[in-house]
Tab-separated table of C-alpha atoms and ligand atoms in Angstrom:
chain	number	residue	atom	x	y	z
A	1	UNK	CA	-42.655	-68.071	18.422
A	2	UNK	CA	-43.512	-68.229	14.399
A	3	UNK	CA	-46.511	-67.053	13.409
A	4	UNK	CA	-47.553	-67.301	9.226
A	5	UNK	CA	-51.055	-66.145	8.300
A	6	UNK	CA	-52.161	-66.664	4.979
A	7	UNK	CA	-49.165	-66.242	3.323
A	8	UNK	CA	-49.346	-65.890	-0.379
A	9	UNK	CA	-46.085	-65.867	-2.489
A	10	UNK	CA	-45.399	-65.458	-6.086
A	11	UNK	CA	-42.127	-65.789	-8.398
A	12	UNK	CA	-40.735	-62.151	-8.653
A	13	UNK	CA	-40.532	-62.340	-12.618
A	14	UNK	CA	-43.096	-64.653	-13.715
A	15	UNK	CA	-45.378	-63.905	-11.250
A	16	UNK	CA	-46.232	-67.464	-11.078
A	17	UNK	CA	-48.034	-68.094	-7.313
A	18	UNK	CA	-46.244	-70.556	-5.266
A	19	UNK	CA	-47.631	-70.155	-1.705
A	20	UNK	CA	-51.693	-69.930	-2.022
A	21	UNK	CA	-52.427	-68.932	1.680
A	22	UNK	CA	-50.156	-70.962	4.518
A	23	UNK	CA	-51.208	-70.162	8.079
A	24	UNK	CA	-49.267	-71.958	10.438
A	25	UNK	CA	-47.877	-71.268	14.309
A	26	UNK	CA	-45.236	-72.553	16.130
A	27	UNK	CA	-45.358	-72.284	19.680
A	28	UNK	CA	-42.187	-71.492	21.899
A	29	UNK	CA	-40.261	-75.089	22.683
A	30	UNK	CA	-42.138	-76.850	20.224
A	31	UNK	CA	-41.207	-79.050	17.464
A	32	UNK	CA	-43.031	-79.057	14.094
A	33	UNK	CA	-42.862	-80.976	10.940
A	34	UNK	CA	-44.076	-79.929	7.324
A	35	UNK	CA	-44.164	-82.902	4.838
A	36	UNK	CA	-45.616	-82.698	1.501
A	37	UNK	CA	-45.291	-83.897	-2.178
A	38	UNK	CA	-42.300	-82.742	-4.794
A	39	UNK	CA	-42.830	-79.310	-5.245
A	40	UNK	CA	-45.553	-78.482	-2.876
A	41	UNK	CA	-43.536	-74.987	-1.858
A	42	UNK	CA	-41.740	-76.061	1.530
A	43	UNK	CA	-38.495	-74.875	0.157
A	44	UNK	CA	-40.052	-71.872	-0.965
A	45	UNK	CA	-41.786	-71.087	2.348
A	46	UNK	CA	-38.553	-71.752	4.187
A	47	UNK	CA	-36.530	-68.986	1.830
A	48	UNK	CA	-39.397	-66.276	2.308
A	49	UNK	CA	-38.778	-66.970	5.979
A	50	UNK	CA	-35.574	-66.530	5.701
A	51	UNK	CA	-35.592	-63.500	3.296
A	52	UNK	CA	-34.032	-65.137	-0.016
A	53	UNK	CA	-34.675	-62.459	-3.529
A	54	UNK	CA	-36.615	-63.367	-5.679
A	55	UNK	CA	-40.033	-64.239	-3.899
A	56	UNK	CA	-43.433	-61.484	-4.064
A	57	UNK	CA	-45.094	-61.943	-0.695
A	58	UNK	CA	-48.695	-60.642	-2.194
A	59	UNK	CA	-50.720	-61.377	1.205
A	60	UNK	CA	-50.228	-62.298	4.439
A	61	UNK	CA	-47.983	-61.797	7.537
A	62	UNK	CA	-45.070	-64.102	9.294
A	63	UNK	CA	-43.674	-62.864	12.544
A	64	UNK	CA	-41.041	-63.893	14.644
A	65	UNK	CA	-41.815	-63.287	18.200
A	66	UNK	CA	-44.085	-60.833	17.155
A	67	UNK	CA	-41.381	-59.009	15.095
A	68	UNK	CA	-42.488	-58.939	11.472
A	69	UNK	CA	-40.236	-60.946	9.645
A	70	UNK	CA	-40.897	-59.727	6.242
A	71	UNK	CA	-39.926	-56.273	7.178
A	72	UNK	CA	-36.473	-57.384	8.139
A	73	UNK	CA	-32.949	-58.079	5.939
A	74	UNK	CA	-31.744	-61.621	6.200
A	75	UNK	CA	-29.392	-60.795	8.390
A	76	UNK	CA	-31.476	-58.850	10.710
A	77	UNK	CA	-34.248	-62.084	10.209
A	78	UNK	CA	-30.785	-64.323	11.632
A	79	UNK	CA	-29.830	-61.885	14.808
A	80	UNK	CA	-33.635	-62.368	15.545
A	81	UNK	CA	-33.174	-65.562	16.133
A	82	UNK	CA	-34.379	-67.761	12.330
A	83	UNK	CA	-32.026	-70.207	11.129
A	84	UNK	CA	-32.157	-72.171	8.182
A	85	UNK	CA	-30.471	-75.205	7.306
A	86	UNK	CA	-30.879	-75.691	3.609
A	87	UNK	CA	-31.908	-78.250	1.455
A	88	UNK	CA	-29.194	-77.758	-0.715
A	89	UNK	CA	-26.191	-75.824	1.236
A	90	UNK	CA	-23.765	-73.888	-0.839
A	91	UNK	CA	-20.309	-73.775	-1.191
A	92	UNK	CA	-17.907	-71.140	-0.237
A	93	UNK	CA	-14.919	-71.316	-1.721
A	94	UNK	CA	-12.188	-69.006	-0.437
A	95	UNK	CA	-13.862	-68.753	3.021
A	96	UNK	CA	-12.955	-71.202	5.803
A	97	UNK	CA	-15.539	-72.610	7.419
A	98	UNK	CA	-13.855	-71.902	10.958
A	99	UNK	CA	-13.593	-68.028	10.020
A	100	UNK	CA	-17.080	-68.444	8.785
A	101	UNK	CA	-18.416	-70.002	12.018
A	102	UNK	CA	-16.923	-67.268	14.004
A	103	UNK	CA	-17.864	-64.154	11.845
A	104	UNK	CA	-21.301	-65.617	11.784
A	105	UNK	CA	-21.463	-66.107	15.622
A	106	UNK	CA	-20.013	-63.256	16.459
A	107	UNK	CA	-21.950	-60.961	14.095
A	108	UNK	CA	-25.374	-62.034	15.672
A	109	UNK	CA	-23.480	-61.732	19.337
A	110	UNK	CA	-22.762	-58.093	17.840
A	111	UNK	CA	-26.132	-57.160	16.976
A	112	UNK	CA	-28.017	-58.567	20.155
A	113	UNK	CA	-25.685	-56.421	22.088
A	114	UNK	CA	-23.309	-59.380	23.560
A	115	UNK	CA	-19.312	-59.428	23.904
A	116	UNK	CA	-17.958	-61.190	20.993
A	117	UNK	CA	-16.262	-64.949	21.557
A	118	UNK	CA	-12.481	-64.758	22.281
A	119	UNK	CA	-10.450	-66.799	19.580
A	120	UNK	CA	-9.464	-69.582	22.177
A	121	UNK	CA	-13.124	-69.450	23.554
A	122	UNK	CA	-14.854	-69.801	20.245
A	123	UNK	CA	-12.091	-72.473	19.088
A	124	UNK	CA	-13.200	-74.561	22.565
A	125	UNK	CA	-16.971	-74.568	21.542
A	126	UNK	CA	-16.685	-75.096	17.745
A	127	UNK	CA	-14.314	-78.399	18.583
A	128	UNK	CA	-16.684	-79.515	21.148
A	129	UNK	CA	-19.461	-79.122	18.578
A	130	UNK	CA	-17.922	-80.035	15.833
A	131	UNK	CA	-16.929	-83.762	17.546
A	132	UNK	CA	-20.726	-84.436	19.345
A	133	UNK	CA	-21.685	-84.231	14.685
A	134	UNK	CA	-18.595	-86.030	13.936
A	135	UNK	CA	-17.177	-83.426	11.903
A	136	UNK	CA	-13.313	-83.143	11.912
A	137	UNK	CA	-10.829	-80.627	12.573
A	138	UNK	CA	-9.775	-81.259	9.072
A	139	UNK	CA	-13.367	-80.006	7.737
A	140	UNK	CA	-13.288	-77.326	9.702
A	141	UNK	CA	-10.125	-75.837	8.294
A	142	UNK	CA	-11.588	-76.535	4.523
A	143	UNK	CA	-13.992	-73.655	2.375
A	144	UNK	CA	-17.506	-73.683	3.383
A	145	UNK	CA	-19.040	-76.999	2.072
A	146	UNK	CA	-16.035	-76.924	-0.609
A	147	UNK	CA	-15.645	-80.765	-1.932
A	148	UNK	CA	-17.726	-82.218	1.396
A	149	UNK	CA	-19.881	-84.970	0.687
A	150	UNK	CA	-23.550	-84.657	1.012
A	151	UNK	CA	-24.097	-86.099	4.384
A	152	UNK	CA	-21.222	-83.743	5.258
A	153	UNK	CA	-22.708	-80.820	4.257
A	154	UNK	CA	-25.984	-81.573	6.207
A	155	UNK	CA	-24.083	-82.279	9.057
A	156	UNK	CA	-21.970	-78.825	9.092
A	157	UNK	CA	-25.093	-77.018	8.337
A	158	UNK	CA	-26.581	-78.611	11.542
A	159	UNK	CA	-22.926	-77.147	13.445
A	160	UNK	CA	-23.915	-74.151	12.040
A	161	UNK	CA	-27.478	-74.331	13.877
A	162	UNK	CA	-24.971	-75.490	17.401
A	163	UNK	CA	-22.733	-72.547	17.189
A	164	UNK	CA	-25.747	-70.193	16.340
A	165	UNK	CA	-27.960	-71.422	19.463
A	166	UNK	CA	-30.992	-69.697	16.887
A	167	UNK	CA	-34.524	-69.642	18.470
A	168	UNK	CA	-35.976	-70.667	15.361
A	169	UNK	CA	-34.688	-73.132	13.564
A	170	UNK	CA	-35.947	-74.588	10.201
A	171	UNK	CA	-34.587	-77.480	8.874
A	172	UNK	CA	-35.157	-78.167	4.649
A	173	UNK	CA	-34.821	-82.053	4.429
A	174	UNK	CA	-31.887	-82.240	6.142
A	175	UNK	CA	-31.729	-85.697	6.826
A	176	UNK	CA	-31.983	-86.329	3.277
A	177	UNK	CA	-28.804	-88.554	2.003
A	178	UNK	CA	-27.749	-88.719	5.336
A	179	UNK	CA	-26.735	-92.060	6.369
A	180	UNK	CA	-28.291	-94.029	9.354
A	181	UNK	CA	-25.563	-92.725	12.134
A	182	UNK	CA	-25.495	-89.755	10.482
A	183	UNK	CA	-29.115	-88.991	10.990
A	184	UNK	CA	-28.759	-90.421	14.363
A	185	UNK	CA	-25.978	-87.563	14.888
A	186	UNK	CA	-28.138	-85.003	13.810
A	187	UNK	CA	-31.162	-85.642	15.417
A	188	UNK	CA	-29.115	-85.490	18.765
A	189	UNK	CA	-28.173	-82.306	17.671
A	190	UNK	CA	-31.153	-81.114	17.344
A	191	UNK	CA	-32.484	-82.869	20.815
A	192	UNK	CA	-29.909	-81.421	22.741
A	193	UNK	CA	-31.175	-77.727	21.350
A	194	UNK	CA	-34.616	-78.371	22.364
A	195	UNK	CA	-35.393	-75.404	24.953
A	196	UNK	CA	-38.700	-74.175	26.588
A	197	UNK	CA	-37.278	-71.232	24.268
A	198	UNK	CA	-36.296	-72.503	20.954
A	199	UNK	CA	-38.453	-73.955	18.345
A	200	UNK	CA	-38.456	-75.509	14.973
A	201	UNK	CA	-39.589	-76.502	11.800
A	202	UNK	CA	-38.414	-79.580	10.226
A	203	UNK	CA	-39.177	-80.399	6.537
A	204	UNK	CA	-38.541	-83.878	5.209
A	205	UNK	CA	-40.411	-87.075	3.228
A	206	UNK	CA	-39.647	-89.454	5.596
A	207	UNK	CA	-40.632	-90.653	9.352
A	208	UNK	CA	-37.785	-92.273	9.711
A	209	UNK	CA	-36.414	-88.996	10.905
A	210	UNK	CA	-39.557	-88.336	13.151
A	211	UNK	CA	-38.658	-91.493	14.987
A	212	UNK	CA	-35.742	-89.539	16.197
A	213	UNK	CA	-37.087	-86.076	16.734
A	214	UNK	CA	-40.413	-86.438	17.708
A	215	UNK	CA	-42.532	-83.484	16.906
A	216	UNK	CA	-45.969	-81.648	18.248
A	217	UNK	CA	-47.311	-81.183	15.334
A	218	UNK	CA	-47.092	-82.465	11.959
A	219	UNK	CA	-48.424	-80.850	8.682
A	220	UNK	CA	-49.079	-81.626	5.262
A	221	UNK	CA	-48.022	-78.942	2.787
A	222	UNK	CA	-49.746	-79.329	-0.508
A	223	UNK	CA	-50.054	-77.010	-3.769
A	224	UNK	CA	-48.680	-74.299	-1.795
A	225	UNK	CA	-51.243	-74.626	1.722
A	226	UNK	CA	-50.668	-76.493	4.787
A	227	UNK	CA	-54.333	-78.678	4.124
A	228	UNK	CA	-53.744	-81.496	7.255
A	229	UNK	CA	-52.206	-80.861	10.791
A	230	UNK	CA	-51.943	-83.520	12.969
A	231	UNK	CA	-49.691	-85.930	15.755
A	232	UNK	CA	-46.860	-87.872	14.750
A	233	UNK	CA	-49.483	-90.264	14.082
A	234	UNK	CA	-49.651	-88.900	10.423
A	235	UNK	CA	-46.391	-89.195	9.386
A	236	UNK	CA	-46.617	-92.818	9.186
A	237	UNK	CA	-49.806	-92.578	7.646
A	238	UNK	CA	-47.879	-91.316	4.912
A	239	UNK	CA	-45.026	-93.326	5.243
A	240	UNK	CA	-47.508	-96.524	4.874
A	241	UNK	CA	-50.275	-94.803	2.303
A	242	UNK	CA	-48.290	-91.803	0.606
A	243	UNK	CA	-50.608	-88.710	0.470
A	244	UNK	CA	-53.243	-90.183	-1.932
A	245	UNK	CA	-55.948	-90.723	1.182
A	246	UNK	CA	-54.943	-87.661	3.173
A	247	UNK	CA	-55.185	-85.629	-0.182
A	248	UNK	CA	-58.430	-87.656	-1.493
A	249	UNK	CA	-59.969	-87.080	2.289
A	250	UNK	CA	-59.514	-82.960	1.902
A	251	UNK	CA	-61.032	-82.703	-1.307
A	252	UNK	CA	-63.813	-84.412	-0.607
A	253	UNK	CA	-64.034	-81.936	3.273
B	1	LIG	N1	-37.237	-69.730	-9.097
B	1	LIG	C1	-38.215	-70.531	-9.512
B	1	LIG	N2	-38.558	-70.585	-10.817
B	1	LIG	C2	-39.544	-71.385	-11.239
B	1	LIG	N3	-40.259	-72.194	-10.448
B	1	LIG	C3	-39.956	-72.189	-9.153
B	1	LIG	C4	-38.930	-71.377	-8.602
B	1	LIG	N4	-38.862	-71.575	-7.270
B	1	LIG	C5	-39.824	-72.489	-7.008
B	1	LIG	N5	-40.495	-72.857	-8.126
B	1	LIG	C6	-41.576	-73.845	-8.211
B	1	LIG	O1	-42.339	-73.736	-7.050
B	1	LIG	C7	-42.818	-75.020	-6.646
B	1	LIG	C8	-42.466	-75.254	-5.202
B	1	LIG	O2	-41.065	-75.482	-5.085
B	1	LIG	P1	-40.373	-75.860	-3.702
B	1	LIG	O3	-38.919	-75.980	-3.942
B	1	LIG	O4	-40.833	-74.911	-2.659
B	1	LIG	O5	-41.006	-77.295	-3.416
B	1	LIG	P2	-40.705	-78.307	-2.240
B	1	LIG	O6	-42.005	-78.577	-1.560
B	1	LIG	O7	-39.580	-77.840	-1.417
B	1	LIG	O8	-40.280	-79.634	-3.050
B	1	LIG	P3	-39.195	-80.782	-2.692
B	1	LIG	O9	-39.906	-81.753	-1.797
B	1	LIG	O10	-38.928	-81.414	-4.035
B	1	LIG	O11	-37.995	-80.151	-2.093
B	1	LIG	C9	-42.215	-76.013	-7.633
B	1	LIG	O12	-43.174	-76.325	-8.595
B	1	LIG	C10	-41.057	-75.266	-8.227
B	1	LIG	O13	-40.781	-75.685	-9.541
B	2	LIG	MG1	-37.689	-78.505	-1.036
């Protein structure tokens, strides 16, 4: 499904290099988790994905499905099938976040060539959606992320992902300051997408999460490389060590 090889990225105007070389696949219906100190570049791998400004991609290829993905525009990147949920989602003030549901679903239904959702269909699914995250009707009608909470805007981030149905999906620490039923709602959100044809990428610092959604693979991401892959297994080594050993062990390699 996603396929990065060697991937070296650098700050646009300081040239500063973030990404040193990150090779990484995800296979279709897999699940995949990238931990990794403060500042290691996961955000910043997850934004060249997704085609944010600002980043030099100076080696190294990422393709989705075999599509290269740095070729593409964002939005081209998002009919394609990638998704991100940020770490920090932004808000959108003068644009409700049912109009922007619906533009946004119907735009990539658009572009792959499929009839756009009727009103009353599209209002159906969003509600149903929207209630299995525990987000009210009441958010719904509100700006984009305008005046939610934290755990709030995780959670409409992850409705976002529902409503999109993307075949890529990469989550940036979104279970970070969500509460305990809160992460419980979102990792059934993300269980019930799991498809022989939908993969994804979850960042985050904590297990806890990987208790929920269990992945296939787990990396470590340090000073901009992924330099241990491994089962679930790892993540608690981390949880109980931190990444002193793991990083101590692949120096010494
Ligand atoms: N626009 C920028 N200007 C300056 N430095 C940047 C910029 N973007 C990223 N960096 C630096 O790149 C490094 C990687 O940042 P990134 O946000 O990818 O880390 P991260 O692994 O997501 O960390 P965290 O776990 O704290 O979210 C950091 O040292 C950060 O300061
Ligand atoms: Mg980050």
């Amino acid at each position: 499904m996603l396929q990065i090889n060697n991937l070296h990225v650098a700050l646009e105007d300081e040239g500063k290099q973030i990404l040193k070389g990150v090779t990484l696949t995800v296979p279709a219906g897999q699940v995949h988790a990238i931990m990794g100190p403060n500042g290691s570049g996961k955000s910043t791998l997850s934004y060249v994905l997704s085609g944010r400004d600002g980043y030099e991609v100076t080696e190294g290829q990422a393709t989705l499905e075999g599509h290269d993905l740095l070729e593409m525009e964002p939005e081209e990147r998002a009919a394609a099938g990638l998704f991100l949920a940020f770490q920090y989602p932004v808000e959108i003030p003068g644009v409700g976040n049912m109009t922007f549901l619906r533009t946004a679903v119907n735009a990539q239904r658009k572009a792959r060539g499929e009839e756009e959702l009727s009103a009353g269909e599209f209002l159906k699914l969003v509600r149903e959606r929207a209630k299995a995250l525990d987000i009210d009707a009441e958010m719904l009608k509100r700006p984009v992320n305008v005046g939610f909470s934290g755990g709030e805007k995780k959670r409409n981030e992850i409705l976002q992902m529902a409503m999109l149905e993307p075949r890529m999906c990469i989550l940036d620490e979104t279970d970070s300051g969500l509460d305990v039923d809160a992460m419980r709602l979102v990792a059934q959100g993300v269980n019930a997408l799991r498809a022989p044809d939908r993969s994804f990428l979850v960042i985050t610092h904590y297990q806890r999460l990987l208790d929920h959604i269990v992945p296939d693979v787990v990396h470590i991401m340090f000073d901009g490389r992924i330099v241990k892959s491994g089962g679930p297994e790892l993540a608690l080594e981390v949880e109980q060590n931190g990444y002193a050993d793991i990083l101590a062990e692949v120096a010494d390699a």
